[in-house]
PDB file of C-alpha atoms in Angstrom:
ATOM      1  CA  MET O   8       7.344  -8.070  20.534  1.00  0.00           C
ATOM      2  CA  ASP O   9       8.757  -4.860  18.624  1.00  0.00           C
ATOM      3  CA  ILE O  10       7.644  -5.075  15.024  1.00  0.00           C
ATOM      4  CA  ARG O  11       8.224  -1.874  12.625  1.00  0.00           C
ATOM      5  CA  ALA O  12       6.397  -0.806   9.875  1.00  0.00           C
ATOM      6  CA  ILE O  13       7.978  -1.542   6.296  1.00  0.00           C
ATOM      7  CA  HIS O  14       8.704   1.809   4.892  1.00  0.00           C
ATOM      8  CA  THR O  15      12.027   0.980   2.664  1.00  0.00           C
ATOM      9  CA  GLU O  16      13.316  -1.601   0.392  1.00  0.00           C
ATOM     10  CA  ALA O  17      15.908  -2.335   3.210  1.00  0.00           C
ATOM     11  CA  ASP O  18      13.469  -3.134   5.821  1.00  0.00           C
ATOM     12  CA  TYR O  19      11.831  -5.106   3.005  1.00  0.00           C
ATOM     13  CA  ARG O  20      14.944  -7.296   2.802  1.00  0.00           C
ATOM     14  CA  ALA O  21      14.708  -7.622   6.608  1.00  0.00           C
ATOM     15  CA  ALA O  22      11.462  -8.548   6.702  1.00  0.00           C
ATOM     16  CA  LEU O  23      12.086 -11.476   4.351  1.00  0.00           C
ATOM     17  CA  GLN O  24      15.140 -12.559   6.086  1.00  0.00           C
ATOM     18  CA  GLU O  25      13.106 -12.791   9.572  1.00  0.00           C
ATOM     19  CA  ILE O  26      10.015 -14.203   7.722  1.00  0.00           C
ATOM     20  CA  SER O  27      12.572 -16.777   5.589  1.00  0.00           C
ATOM     21  CA  ALA O  28      14.149 -17.742   9.481  1.00  0.00           C
ATOM     22  CA  LEU O  29      11.051 -17.894  11.327  1.00  0.00           C
ATOM     23  CA  MET O  30       9.301 -20.753   8.720  1.00  0.00           C
ATOM     24  CA  GLU O  31      12.441 -23.041   9.018  1.00  0.00           C
ATOM     25  CA  SER O  32      11.688 -23.032  12.553  1.00  0.00           C
ATOM     26  CA  ASP O  33       8.527 -24.343  11.890  1.00  0.00           C
ATOM     27  CA  PRO O  34       6.727 -22.252  15.041  1.00  0.00           C
ATOM     28  CA  ASP O  35       2.952 -23.375  16.216  1.00  0.00           C
ATOM     29  CA  LEU O  36       0.236 -21.091  15.842  1.00  0.00           C
ATOM     30  CA  GLY O  37      -0.260 -19.047  18.339  1.00  0.00           C
ATOM     31  CA  THR O  38       3.550 -18.635  20.144  1.00  0.00           C
ATOM     32  CA  PRO O  39       5.403 -15.567  20.123  1.00  0.00           C
ATOM     33  CA  GLU O  40       6.981 -16.751  17.182  1.00  0.00           C
ATOM     34  CA  GLY O  41       4.169 -17.729  15.082  1.00  0.00           C
ATOM     35  CA  ASP O  42       2.607 -14.733  16.370  1.00  0.00           C
ATOM     36  CA  ARG O  43       5.455 -12.546  14.809  1.00  0.00           C
ATOM     37  CA  LEU O  44       5.258 -14.695  11.358  1.00  0.00           C
ATOM     38  CA  ASP O  45       1.908 -13.622  10.818  1.00  0.00           C
ATOM     39  CA  ILE O  46       2.421 -10.056  11.517  1.00  0.00           C
ATOM     40  CA  LEU O  47       5.364  -9.854   9.271  1.00  0.00           C
ATOM     41  CA  VAL O  48       3.777 -11.567   6.766  1.00  0.00           C
ATOM     42  CA  THR O  49       1.338  -8.722   6.671  1.00  0.00           C
ATOM     43  CA  LEU O  50       3.472  -6.328   6.639  1.00  0.00           C
ATOM     44  CA  VAL O  51       5.490  -7.452   3.704  1.00  0.00           C
ATOM     45  CA  GLN O  52       1.939  -8.291   1.771  1.00  0.00           C
ATOM     46  CA  ALA O  53       0.811  -4.549   2.350  1.00  0.00           C
ATOM     47  CA  TYR O  54       4.577  -3.434   1.168  1.00  0.00           C
ATOM     48  CA  GLU O  55       4.100  -5.931  -2.020  1.00  0.00           C
ATOM     49  CA  ALA O  56       0.770  -4.178  -2.696  1.00  0.00           C
ATOM     50  CA  LYS O  57       1.313  -1.013  -2.588  1.00  0.00           C
ATOM     51  CA  HIS O  58       5.230  -0.626  -4.185  1.00  0.00           C
ATOM     52  CA  MET O  59       5.099  -3.823  -6.056  1.00  0.00           C
ATOM     53  CA  PRO O  60       1.709  -4.296  -7.771  1.00  0.00           C
ATOM     54  CA  ILE O  61       0.855  -7.064 -10.343  1.00  0.00           C
ATOM     55  CA  ALA O  62      -0.593  -5.506 -13.294  1.00  0.00           C
ATOM     56  CA  ALA O  63      -3.519  -7.501 -14.732  1.00  0.00           C
ATOM     57  CA  PRO O  64      -2.314  -9.948 -17.856  1.00  0.00           C
ATOM     58  CA  ASP O  65      -3.378  -8.902 -21.152  1.00  0.00           C
ATOM     59  CA  PRO O  66      -6.536 -10.902 -22.664  1.00  0.00           C
ATOM     60  CA  VAL O  67      -4.862 -12.287 -24.784  1.00  0.00           C
ATOM     61  CA  GLU O  68      -2.653 -13.813 -23.007  1.00  0.00           C
ATOM     62  CA  ALA O  69      -4.767 -14.759 -20.243  1.00  0.00           C
ATOM     63  CA  ILE O  70      -6.904 -16.735 -23.021  1.00  0.00           C
ATOM     64  CA  LYS O  71      -3.160 -18.770 -24.112  1.00  0.00           C
ATOM     65  CA  PHE O  72      -2.967 -19.542 -20.858  1.00  0.00           C
ATOM     66  CA  ARG O  73      -6.151 -21.075 -19.851  1.00  0.00           C
ATOM     67  CA  MET O  74      -5.583 -22.682 -22.658  1.00  0.00           C
ATOM     68  CA  GLU O  75      -1.905 -24.400 -21.858  1.00  0.00           C
ATOM     69  CA  GLN O  76      -3.026 -24.826 -18.110  1.00  0.00           C
ATOM     70  CA  SER O  77      -6.515 -26.587 -19.350  1.00  0.00           C
ATOM     71  CA  GLY O  78      -5.087 -28.558 -22.555  1.00  0.00           C
ATOM     72  CA  LEU O  79      -7.440 -26.850 -24.982  1.00  0.00           C
ATOM     73  CA  SER O  80      -6.696 -26.425 -28.984  1.00  0.00           C
ATOM     74  CA  VAL O  81      -7.814 -23.474 -31.189  1.00  0.00           C
ATOM     75  CA  LYS O  82     -10.643 -25.904 -32.049  1.00  0.00           C
ATOM     76  CA  ASP O  83     -11.735 -25.919 -28.400  1.00  0.00           C
ATOM     77  CA  LEU O  84     -12.470 -22.444 -28.283  1.00  0.00           C
ATOM     78  CA  GLU O  85     -14.738 -22.101 -31.691  1.00  0.00           C
ATOM     79  CA  PRO O  86     -18.082 -22.861 -29.751  1.00  0.00           C
ATOM     80  CA  ILE O  87     -17.031 -19.882 -27.856  1.00  0.00           C
ATOM     81  CA  ILE O  88     -14.745 -17.588 -30.243  1.00  0.00           C
ATOM     82  CA  GLY O  89     -16.606 -18.422 -33.494  1.00  0.00           C
ATOM     83  CA  LYS O  90     -14.808 -20.085 -36.019  1.00  0.00           C
ATOM     84  CA  ARG O  91     -11.652 -21.776 -36.329  1.00  0.00           C
ATOM     85  CA  ASN O  92     -10.215 -18.522 -38.632  1.00  0.00           C
ATOM     86  CA  ARG O  93     -11.929 -16.060 -36.252  1.00  0.00           C
ATOM     87  CA  VAL O  94     -10.073 -17.619 -33.001  1.00  0.00           C
ATOM     88  CA  TYR O  95      -6.984 -17.224 -34.533  1.00  0.00           C
ATOM     89  CA  GLU O  96      -7.820 -13.935 -35.571  1.00  0.00           C
ATOM     90  CA  VAL O  97      -8.010 -13.145 -31.757  1.00  0.00           C
ATOM     91  CA  LEU O  98      -5.515 -14.877 -30.313  1.00  0.00           C
ATOM     92  CA  ASN O  99      -3.017 -13.063 -33.099  1.00  0.00           C
ATOM     93  CA  ARG O 100      -4.713  -9.960 -32.259  1.00  0.00           C
ATOM     94  CA  LYS O 101      -5.955  -9.424 -35.429  1.00  0.00           C
ATOM     95  CA  ARG O 102      -9.746  -9.028 -34.166  1.00  0.00           C
ATOM     96  CA  PRO O 103     -10.911  -7.321 -30.706  1.00  0.00           C
ATOM     97  CA  LEU O 104     -13.184  -9.935 -28.144  1.00  0.00           C
ATOM     98  CA  THR O 105     -16.748  -8.939 -28.476  1.00  0.00           C
ATOM     99  CA  LEU O 106     -18.795  -8.617 -25.145  1.00  0.00           C
ATOM    100  CA  ALA O 107     -20.404 -11.910 -26.346  1.00  0.00           C
ATOM    101  CA  MET O 108     -17.100 -13.711 -26.527  1.00  0.00           C
ATOM    102  CA  ILE O 109     -16.021 -11.834 -23.268  1.00  0.00           C
ATOM    103  CA  ARG O 110     -18.829 -13.252 -21.745  1.00  0.00           C
ATOM    104  CA  ARG O 111     -18.627 -17.426 -23.443  1.00  0.00           C
ATOM    105  CA  LEU O 112     -14.843 -16.851 -22.031  1.00  0.00           C
ATOM    106  CA  HIS O 113     -15.391 -15.703 -18.498  1.00  0.00           C
ATOM    107  CA  LYS O 114     -18.678 -18.390 -18.402  1.00  0.00           C
ATOM    108  CA  SER O 115     -16.604 -21.341 -19.985  1.00  0.00           C
ATOM    109  CA  LEU O 116     -13.211 -21.080 -19.031  1.00  0.00           C
ATOM    110  CA  GLY O 117     -13.636 -18.728 -15.958  1.00  0.00           C
ATOM    111  CA  ILE O 118     -11.356 -16.533 -16.890  1.00  0.00           C
ATOM    112  CA  PRO O 119     -12.594 -12.906 -14.793  1.00  0.00           C
ATOM    113  CA  ALA O 120     -14.256 -10.736 -16.529  1.00  0.00           C
ATOM    114  CA  ASN O 121     -12.355  -7.587 -15.887  1.00  0.00           C
ATOM    115  CA  VAL O 122      -9.271  -9.277 -17.269  1.00  0.00           C
ATOM    116  CA  LEU O 123     -11.064  -9.646 -20.708  1.00  0.00           C
ATOM    117  CA  ILE O 124     -12.437  -6.687 -21.227  1.00  0.00           C
ATOM    118  CA  ALA O 125      -8.974  -4.903 -20.757  1.00  0.00           C
ATOM    119  CA  GLU O 126      -6.975  -3.064 -23.469  1.00  0.00           C
ATOM    120  CA  THR O 127      -5.048  -6.017 -25.797  1.00  0.00           C
ATOM    121  CA  THR O 128      -1.057  -4.916 -25.844  1.00  0.00           C
ATOM    122  CA  ALA O 129       0.789  -5.476 -28.834  1.00  0.00           C
ATOM    123  CA  GLY O 130       1.822  -8.829 -29.245  1.00  0.00           C
TER     124      GLY O 130
END
């Protein structure tokens, strides 16, 4: 099968090309080609996790994303965050999230608590 670890960017690009070719042939699970695809994908995922980590989103951006995703308005956040002016203050980074807000956002909108407790970046 001759599969090697991915150590360099060139190894990474070669693995991606091979994955692309294997996916086009649509190999069956349990076949040598299917096993090769599975192993290469695992190696690529490990390389990406180590060399291309994805940072956690900013708490305010996570709230805005969930609002957009769920079609929510500022008024919809009032029971979770507080009065309309408080919601705007949070969304405009003028007021930090409180622990109670974080708990309600997590419970009501399903935003991971670890995302909500992160430092807010300048918008």
